[in-house]
PDB file of C-alpha atoms in Angstrom:
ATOM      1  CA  UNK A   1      12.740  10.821 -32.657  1.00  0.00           C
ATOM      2  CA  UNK A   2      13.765   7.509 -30.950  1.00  0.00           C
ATOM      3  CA  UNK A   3      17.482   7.142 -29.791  1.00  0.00           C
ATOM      4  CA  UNK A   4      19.063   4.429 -27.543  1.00  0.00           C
ATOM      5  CA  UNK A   5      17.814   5.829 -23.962  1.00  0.00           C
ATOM      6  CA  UNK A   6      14.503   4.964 -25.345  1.00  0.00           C
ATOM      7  CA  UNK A   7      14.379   1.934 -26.789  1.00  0.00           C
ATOM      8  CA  UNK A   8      16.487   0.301 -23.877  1.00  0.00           C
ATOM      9  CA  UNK A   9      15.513  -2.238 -21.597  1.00  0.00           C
ATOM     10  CA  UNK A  10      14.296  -2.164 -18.394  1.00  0.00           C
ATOM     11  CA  UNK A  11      15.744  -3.939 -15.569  1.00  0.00           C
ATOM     12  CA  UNK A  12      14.252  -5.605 -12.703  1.00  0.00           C
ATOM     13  CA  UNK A  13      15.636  -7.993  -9.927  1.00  0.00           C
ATOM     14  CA  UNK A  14      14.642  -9.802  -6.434  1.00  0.00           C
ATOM     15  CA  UNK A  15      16.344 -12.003  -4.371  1.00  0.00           C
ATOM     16  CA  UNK A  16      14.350 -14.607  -6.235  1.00  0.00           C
ATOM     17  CA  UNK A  17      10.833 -16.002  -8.510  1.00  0.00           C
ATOM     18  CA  UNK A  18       8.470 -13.103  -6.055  1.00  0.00           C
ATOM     19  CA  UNK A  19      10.100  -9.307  -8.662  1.00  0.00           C
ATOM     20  CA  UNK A  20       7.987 -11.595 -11.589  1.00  0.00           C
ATOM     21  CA  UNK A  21       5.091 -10.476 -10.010  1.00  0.00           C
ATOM     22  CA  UNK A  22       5.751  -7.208 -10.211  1.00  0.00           C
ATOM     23  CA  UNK A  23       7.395  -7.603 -13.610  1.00  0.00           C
ATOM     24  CA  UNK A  24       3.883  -9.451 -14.769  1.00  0.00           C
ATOM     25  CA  UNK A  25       2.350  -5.828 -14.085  1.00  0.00           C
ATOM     26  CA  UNK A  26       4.595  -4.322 -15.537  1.00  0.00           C
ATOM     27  CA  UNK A  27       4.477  -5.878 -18.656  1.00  0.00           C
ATOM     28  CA  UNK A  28       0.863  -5.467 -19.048  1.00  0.00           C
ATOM     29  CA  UNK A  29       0.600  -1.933 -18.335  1.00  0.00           C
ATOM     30  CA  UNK A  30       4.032  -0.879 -20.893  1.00  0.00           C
ATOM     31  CA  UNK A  31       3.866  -3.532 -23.694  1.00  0.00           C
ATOM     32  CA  UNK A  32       6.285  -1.933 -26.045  1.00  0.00           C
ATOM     33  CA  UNK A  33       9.106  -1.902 -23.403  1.00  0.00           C
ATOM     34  CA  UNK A  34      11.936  -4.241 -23.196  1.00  0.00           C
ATOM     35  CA  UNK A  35      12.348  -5.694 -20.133  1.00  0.00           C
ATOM     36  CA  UNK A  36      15.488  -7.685 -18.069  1.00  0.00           C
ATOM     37  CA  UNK A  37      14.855  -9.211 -14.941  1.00  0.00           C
ATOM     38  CA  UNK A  38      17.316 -11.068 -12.463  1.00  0.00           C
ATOM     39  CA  UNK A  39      15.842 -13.516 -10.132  1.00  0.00           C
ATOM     40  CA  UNK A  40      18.995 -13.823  -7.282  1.00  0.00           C
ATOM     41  CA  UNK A  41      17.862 -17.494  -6.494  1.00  0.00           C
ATOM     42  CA  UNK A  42      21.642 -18.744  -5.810  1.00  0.00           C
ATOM     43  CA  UNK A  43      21.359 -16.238  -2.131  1.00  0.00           C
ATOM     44  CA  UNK A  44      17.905 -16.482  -1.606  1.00  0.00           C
ATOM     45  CA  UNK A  45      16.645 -15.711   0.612  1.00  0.00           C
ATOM     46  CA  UNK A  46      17.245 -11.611   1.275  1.00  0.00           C
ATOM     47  CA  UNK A  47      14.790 -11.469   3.923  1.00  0.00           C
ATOM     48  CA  UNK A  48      16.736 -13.311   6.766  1.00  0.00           C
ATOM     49  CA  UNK A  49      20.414 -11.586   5.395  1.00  0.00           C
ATOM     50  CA  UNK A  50      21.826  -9.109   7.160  1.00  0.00           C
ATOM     51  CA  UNK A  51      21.429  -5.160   5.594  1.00  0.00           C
ATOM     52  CA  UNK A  52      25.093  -5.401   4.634  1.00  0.00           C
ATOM     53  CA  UNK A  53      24.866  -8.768   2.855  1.00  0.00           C
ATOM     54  CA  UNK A  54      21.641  -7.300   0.903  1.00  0.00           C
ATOM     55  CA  UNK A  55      23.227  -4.594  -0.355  1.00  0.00           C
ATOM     56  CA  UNK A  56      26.786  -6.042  -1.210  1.00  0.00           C
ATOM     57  CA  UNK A  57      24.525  -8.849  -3.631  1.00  0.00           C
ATOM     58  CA  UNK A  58      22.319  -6.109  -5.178  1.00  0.00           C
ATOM     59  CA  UNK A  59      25.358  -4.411  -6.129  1.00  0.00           C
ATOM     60  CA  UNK A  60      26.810  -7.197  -8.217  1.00  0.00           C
ATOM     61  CA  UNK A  61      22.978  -7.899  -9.448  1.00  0.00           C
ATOM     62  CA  UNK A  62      23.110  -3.979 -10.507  1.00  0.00           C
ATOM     63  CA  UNK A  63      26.317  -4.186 -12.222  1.00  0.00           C
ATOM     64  CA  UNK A  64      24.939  -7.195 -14.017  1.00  0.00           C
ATOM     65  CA  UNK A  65      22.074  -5.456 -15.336  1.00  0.00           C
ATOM     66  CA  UNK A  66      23.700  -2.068 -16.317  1.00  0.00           C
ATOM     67  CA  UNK A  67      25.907  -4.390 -18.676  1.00  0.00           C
ATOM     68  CA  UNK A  68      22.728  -5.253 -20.217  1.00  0.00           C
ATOM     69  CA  UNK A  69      22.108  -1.205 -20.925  1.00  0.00           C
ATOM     70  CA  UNK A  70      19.019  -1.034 -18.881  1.00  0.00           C
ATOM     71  CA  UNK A  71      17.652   2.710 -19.126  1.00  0.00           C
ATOM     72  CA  UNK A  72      15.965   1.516 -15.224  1.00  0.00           C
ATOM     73  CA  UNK A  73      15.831  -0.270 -12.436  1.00  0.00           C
ATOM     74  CA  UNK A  74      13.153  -1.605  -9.866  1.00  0.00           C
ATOM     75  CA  UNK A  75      14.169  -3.048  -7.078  1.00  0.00           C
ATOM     76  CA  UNK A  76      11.317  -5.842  -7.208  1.00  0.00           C
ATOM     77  CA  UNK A  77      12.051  -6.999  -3.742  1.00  0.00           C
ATOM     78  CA  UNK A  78      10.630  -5.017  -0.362  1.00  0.00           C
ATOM     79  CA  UNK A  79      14.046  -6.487   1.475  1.00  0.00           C
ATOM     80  CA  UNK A  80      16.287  -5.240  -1.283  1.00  0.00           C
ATOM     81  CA  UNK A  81      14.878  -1.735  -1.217  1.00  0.00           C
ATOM     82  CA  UNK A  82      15.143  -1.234   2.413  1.00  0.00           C
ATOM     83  CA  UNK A  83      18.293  -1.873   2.538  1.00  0.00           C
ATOM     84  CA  UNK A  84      20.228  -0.602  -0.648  1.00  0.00           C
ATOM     85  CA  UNK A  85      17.658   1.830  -2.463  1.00  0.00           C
ATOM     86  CA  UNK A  86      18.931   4.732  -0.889  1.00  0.00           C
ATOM     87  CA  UNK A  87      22.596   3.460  -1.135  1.00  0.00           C
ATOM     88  CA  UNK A  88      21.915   2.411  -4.940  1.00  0.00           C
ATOM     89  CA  UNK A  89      20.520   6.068  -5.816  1.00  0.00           C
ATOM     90  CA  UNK A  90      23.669   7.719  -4.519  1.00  0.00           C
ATOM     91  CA  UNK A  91      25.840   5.612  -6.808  1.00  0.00           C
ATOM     92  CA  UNK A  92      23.887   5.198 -10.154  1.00  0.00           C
ATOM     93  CA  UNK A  93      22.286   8.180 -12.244  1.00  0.00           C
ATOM     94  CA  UNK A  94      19.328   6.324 -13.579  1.00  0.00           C
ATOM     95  CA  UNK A  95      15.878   6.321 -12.421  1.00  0.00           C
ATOM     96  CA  UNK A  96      15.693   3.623  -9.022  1.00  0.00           C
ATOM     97  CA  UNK A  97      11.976   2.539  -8.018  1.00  0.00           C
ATOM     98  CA  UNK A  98      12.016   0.111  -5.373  1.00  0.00           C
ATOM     99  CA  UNK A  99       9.310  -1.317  -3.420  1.00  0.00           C
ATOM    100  CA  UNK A 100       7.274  -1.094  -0.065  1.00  0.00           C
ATOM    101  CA  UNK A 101       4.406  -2.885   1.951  1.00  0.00           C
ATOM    102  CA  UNK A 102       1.243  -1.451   1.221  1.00  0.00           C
ATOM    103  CA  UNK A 103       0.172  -0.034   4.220  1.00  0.00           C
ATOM    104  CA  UNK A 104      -0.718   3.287   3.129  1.00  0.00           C
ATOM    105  CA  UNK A 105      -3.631   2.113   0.949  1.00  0.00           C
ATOM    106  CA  UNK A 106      -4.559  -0.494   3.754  1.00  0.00           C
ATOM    107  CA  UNK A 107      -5.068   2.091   6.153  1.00  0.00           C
ATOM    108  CA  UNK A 108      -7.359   4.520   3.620  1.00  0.00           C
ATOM    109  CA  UNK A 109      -9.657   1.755   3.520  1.00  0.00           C
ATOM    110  CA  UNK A 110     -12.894   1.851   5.003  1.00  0.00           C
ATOM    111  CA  UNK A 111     -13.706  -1.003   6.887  1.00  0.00           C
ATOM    112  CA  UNK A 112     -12.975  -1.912  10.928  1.00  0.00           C
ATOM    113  CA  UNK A 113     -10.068  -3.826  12.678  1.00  0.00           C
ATOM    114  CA  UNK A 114      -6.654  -5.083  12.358  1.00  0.00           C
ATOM    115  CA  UNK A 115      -4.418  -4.841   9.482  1.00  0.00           C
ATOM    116  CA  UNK A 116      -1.998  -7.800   9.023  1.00  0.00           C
ATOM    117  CA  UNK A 117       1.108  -6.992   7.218  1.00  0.00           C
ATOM    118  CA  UNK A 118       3.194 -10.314   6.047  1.00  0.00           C
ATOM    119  CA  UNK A 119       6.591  -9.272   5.324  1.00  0.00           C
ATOM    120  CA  UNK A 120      10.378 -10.486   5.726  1.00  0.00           C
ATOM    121  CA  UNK A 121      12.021 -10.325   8.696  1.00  0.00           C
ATOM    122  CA  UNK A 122      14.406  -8.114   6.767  1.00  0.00           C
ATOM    123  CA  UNK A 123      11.515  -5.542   6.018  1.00  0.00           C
ATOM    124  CA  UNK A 124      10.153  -5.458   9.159  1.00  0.00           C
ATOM    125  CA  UNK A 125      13.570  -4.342  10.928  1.00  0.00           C
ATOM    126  CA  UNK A 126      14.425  -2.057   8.449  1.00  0.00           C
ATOM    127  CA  UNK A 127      14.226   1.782   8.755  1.00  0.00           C
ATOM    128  CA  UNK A 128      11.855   2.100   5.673  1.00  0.00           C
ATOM    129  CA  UNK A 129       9.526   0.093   7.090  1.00  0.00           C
ATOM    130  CA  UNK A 130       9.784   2.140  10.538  1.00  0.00           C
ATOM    131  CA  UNK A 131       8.647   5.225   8.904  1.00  0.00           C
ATOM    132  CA  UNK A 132       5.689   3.756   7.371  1.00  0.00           C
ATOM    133  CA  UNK A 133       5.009   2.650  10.585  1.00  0.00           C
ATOM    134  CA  UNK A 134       4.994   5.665  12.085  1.00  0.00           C
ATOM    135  CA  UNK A 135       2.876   7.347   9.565  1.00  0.00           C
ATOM    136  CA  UNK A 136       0.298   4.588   8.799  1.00  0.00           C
ATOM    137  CA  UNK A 137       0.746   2.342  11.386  1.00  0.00           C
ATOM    138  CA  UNK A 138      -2.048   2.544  13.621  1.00  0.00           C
ATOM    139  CA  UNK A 139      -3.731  -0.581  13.894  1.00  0.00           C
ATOM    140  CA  UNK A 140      -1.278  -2.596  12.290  1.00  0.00           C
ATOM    141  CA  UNK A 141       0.049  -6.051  13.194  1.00  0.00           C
ATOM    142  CA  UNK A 142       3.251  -6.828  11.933  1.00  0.00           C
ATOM    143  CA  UNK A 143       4.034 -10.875  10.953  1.00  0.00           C
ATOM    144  CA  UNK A 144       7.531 -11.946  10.264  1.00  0.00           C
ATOM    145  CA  UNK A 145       7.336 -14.804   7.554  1.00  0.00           C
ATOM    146  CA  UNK A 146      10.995 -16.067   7.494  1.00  0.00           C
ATOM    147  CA  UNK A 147      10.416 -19.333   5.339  1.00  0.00           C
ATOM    148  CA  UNK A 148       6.975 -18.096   3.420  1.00  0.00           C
ATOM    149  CA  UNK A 149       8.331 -16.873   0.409  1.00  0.00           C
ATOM    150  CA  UNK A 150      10.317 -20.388  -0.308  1.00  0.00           C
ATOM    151  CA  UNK A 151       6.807 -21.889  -0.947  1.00  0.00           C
ATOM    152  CA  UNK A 152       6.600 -19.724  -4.295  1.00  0.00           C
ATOM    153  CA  UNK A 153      10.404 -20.491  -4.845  1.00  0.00           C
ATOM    154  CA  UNK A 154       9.342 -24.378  -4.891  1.00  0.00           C
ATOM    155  CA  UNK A 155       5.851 -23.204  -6.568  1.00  0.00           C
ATOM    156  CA  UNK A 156       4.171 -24.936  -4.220  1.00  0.00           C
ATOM    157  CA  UNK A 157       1.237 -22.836  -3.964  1.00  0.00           C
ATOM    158  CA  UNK A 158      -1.213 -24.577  -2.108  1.00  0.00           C
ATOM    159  CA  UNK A 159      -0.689 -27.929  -0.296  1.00  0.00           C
ATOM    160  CA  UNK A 160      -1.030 -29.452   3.420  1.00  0.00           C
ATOM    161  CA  UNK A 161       2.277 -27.772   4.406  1.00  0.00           C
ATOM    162  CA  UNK A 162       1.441 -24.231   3.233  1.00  0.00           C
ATOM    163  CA  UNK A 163      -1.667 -24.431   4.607  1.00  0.00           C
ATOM    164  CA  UNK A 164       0.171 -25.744   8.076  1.00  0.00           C
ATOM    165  CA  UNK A 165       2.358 -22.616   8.027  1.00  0.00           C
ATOM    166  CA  UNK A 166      -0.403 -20.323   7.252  1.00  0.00           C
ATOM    167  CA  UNK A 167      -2.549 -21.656  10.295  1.00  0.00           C
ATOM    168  CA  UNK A 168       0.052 -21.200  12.541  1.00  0.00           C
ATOM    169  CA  UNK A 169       0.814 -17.902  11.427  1.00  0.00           C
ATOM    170  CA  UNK A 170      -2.884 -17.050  11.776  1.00  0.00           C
ATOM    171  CA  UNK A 171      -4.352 -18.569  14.427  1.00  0.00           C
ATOM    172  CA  UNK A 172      -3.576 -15.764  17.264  1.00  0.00           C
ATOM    173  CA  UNK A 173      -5.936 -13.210  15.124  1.00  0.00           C
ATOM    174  CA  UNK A 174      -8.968 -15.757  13.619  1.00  0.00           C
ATOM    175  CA  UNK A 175     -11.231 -14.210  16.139  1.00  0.00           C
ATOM    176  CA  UNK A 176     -10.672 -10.882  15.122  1.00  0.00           C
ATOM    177  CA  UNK A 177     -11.779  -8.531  12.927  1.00  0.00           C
ATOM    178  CA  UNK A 178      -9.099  -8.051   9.975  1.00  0.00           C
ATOM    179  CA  UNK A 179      -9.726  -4.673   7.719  1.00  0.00           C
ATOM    180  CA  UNK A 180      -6.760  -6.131   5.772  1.00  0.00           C
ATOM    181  CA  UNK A 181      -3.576  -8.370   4.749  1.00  0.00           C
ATOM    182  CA  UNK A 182      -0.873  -6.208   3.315  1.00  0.00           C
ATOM    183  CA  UNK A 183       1.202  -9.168   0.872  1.00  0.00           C
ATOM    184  CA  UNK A 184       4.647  -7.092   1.896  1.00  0.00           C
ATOM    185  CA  UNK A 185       6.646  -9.567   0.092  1.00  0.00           C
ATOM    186  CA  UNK A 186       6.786  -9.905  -4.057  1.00  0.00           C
ATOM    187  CA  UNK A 187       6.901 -13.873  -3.748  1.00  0.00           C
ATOM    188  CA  UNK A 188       3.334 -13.559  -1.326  1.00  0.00           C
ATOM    189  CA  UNK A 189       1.532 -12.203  -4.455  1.00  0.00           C
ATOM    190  CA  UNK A 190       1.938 -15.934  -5.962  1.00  0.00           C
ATOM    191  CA  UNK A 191       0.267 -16.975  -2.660  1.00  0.00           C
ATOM    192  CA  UNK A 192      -3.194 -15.016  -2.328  1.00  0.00           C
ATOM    193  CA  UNK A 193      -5.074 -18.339  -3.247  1.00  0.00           C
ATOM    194  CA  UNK A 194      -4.277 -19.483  -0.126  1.00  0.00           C
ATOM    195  CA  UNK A 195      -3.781 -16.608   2.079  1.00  0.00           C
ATOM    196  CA  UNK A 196      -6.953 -15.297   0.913  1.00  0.00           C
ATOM    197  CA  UNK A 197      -8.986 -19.065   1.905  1.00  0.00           C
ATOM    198  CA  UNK A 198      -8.045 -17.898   5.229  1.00  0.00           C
ATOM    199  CA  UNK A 199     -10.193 -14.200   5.012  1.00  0.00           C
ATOM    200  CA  UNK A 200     -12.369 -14.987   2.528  1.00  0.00           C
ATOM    201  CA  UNK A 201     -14.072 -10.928   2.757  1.00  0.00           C
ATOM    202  CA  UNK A 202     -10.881  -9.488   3.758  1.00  0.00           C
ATOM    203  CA  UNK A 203      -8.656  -6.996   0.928  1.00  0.00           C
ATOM    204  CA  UNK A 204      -5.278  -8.586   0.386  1.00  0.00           C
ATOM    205  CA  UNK A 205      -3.108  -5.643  -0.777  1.00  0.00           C
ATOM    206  CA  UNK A 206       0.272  -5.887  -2.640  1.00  0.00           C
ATOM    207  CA  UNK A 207       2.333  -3.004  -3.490  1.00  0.00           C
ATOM    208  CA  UNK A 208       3.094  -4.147  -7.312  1.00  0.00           C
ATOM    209  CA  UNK A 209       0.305  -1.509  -8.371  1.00  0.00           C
ATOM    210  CA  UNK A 210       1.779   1.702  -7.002  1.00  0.00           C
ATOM    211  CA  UNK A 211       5.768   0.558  -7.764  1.00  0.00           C
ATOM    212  CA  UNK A 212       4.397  -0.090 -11.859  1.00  0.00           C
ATOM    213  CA  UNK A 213       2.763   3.835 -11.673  1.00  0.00           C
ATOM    214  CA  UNK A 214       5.807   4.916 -10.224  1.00  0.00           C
ATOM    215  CA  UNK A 215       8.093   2.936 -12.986  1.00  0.00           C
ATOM    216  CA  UNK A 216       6.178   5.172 -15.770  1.00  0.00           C
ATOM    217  CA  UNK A 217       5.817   8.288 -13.820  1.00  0.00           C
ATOM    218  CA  UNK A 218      10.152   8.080 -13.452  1.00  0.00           C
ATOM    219  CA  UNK A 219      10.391   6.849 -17.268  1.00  0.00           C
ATOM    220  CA  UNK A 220       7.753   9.884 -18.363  1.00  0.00           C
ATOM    221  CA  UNK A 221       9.358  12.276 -16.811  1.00  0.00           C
ATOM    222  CA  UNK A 222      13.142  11.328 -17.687  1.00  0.00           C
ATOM    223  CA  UNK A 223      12.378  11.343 -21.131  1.00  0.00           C
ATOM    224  CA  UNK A 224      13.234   6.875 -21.206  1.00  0.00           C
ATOM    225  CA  UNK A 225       9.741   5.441 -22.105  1.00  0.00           C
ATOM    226  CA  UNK A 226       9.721   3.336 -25.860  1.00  0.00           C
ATOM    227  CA  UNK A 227       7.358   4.348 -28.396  1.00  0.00           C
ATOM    228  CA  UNK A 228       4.211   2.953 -29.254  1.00  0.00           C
ATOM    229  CA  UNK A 229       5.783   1.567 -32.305  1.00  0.00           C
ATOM    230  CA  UNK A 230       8.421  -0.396 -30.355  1.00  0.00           C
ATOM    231  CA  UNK A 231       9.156  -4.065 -29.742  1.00  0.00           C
ATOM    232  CA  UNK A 232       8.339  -5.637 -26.457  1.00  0.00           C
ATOM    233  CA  UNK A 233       9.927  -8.112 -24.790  1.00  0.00           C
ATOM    234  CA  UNK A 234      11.533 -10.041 -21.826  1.00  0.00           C
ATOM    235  CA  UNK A 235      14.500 -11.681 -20.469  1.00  0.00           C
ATOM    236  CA  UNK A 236      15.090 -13.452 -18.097  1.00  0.00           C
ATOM    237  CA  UNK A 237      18.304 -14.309 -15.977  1.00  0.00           C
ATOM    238  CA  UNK A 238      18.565 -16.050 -12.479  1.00  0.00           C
ATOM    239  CA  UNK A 239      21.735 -17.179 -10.435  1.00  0.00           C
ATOM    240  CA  UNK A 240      20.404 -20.179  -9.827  1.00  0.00           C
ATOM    241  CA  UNK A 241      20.356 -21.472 -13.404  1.00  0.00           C
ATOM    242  CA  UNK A 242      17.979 -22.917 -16.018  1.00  0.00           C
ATOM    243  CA  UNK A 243      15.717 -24.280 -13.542  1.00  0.00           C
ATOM    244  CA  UNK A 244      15.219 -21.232 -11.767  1.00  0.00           C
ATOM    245  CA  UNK A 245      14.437 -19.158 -15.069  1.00  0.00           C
ATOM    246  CA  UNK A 246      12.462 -22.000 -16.269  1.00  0.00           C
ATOM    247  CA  UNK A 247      10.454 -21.341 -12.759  1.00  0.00           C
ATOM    248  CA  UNK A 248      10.029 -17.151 -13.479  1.00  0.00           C
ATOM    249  CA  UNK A 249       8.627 -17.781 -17.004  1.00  0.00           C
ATOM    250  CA  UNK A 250       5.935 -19.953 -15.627  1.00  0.00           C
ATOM    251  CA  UNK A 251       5.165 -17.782 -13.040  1.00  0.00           C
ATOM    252  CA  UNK A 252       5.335 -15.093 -15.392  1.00  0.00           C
ATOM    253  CA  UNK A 253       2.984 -16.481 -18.051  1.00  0.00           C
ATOM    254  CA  UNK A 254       0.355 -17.555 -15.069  1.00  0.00           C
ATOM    255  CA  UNK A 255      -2.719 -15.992 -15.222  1.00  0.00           C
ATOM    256  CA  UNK A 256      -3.140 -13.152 -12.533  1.00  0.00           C
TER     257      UNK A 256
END
């Protein structure tokens, strides 16, 4: 028997456009969920905030979507969930799944060299991402991106002056052997085109994956998932405005 827990939406939010790629997997893999995400464009970006700042804004974007009844939440931003997951789970009883940069699958991988991991400064100095360090961090380089993720904000996707930050970024390790690029950033995923031109036989690795098996191992097991029989469907809020939201649901309706 369906009662309101069920049938409730799910919410999702970033500190901008990157959570919709995360949300685009999720709404492919649960089709009869309702979903609400908030795109934080007005204090974009989290990634060069300080932890306090991230998690005083993910409060208010929490309170925001807990008005809206959501039955979850994923944090659908690596910054976000380093620093106010924890802090987030000791205030709200509902099932929390944030993010993290892949580098657990990167390192199970079969194949020689470095592993490049493109995150946020944010991410990088955070304690989460210390710990994975320490557990799957052997080979790993890590690469601060402060001003990458804008390029998906504008949806500029490929262009002379992505491909000028990109060869920058990348020119200390082009004559080395790369066993992987971990995308440690939601808005990177919208970027792989171009990342990828640069190591053309090399696994780019996002994290969207794992957090979307988490999402429905949480709902499962809490008893929250919608029945087959259910209504799909998704909303979409930013703090930037029309434009912004007009921005996720093209992103959102681009082919993966």
């Amino acid at each position: 028997m369906n009662n309101e827990k069920n049938l409730a939406p799910i919410g999702f939010f970033d500190s901008g456009v990157g959570g919709v790629s995360v949300l685009r997997e999720a709404v492919a893999r649960l089709p009869h969920e309702r979903f609400v995400f908030y795109g934080d464009t007005l204090h974009a970006p989290y990634g060069t905030k300080s932890p306090e700042e991230v998690r005083a804004l993910s409060v208010k974007v929490m309170e925001q979507l807990l008005a809206k009844g959501c039955k979850a939440i994923v944090i659908a931003c690596n910054t976000a969930t380093s620093a106010a997951a924890a802090y987030l789970r000791e205030w709200y009883d509902l099932p929390i799944i944030g993010m993290e940069p892949a580098l657990k699958p990167a390192s199970l991988l079969h194949r020689q060299g470095i592993v490049l991991s493109l995150a946020t400064p944010g991410t990088i100095a955070g304690e989460k991402y210390a710990r994975l360090m320490d557990r799957f961090g052997e080979g790993v380089v890590s690469l601060p991106c402060p001003g990458l993720m804008e390029y998906a904000e504008r949806l500029e996707m490929e262009g002379e002056g992505l491909r000028g930050y990109l060869q920058g970024l990348f020119a200390p390790y082009r004559d080395q052997p790369v066993k992987a690029v971990v995308l440690g950033c939601t808005h990177y995923v919208f970027l792989k085109k171009a990342i990828g031109a640069f190591f053309p036989d090399t696994p780019l690795i996002d994290g969207n994956e794992g957090t979307v098996r988490q999402l429905i191992r949480r709902l499962a097991e809490t008893g929250r998932l919608a029945p087959d029989d259910a209504k799909g469907g998704v909303e979409l809020i930013s703090s930037g405005g029309p434009e912004a939201e007009d921005v996720m649901r093209r992103l959102l309706e681009q082919n993966a």
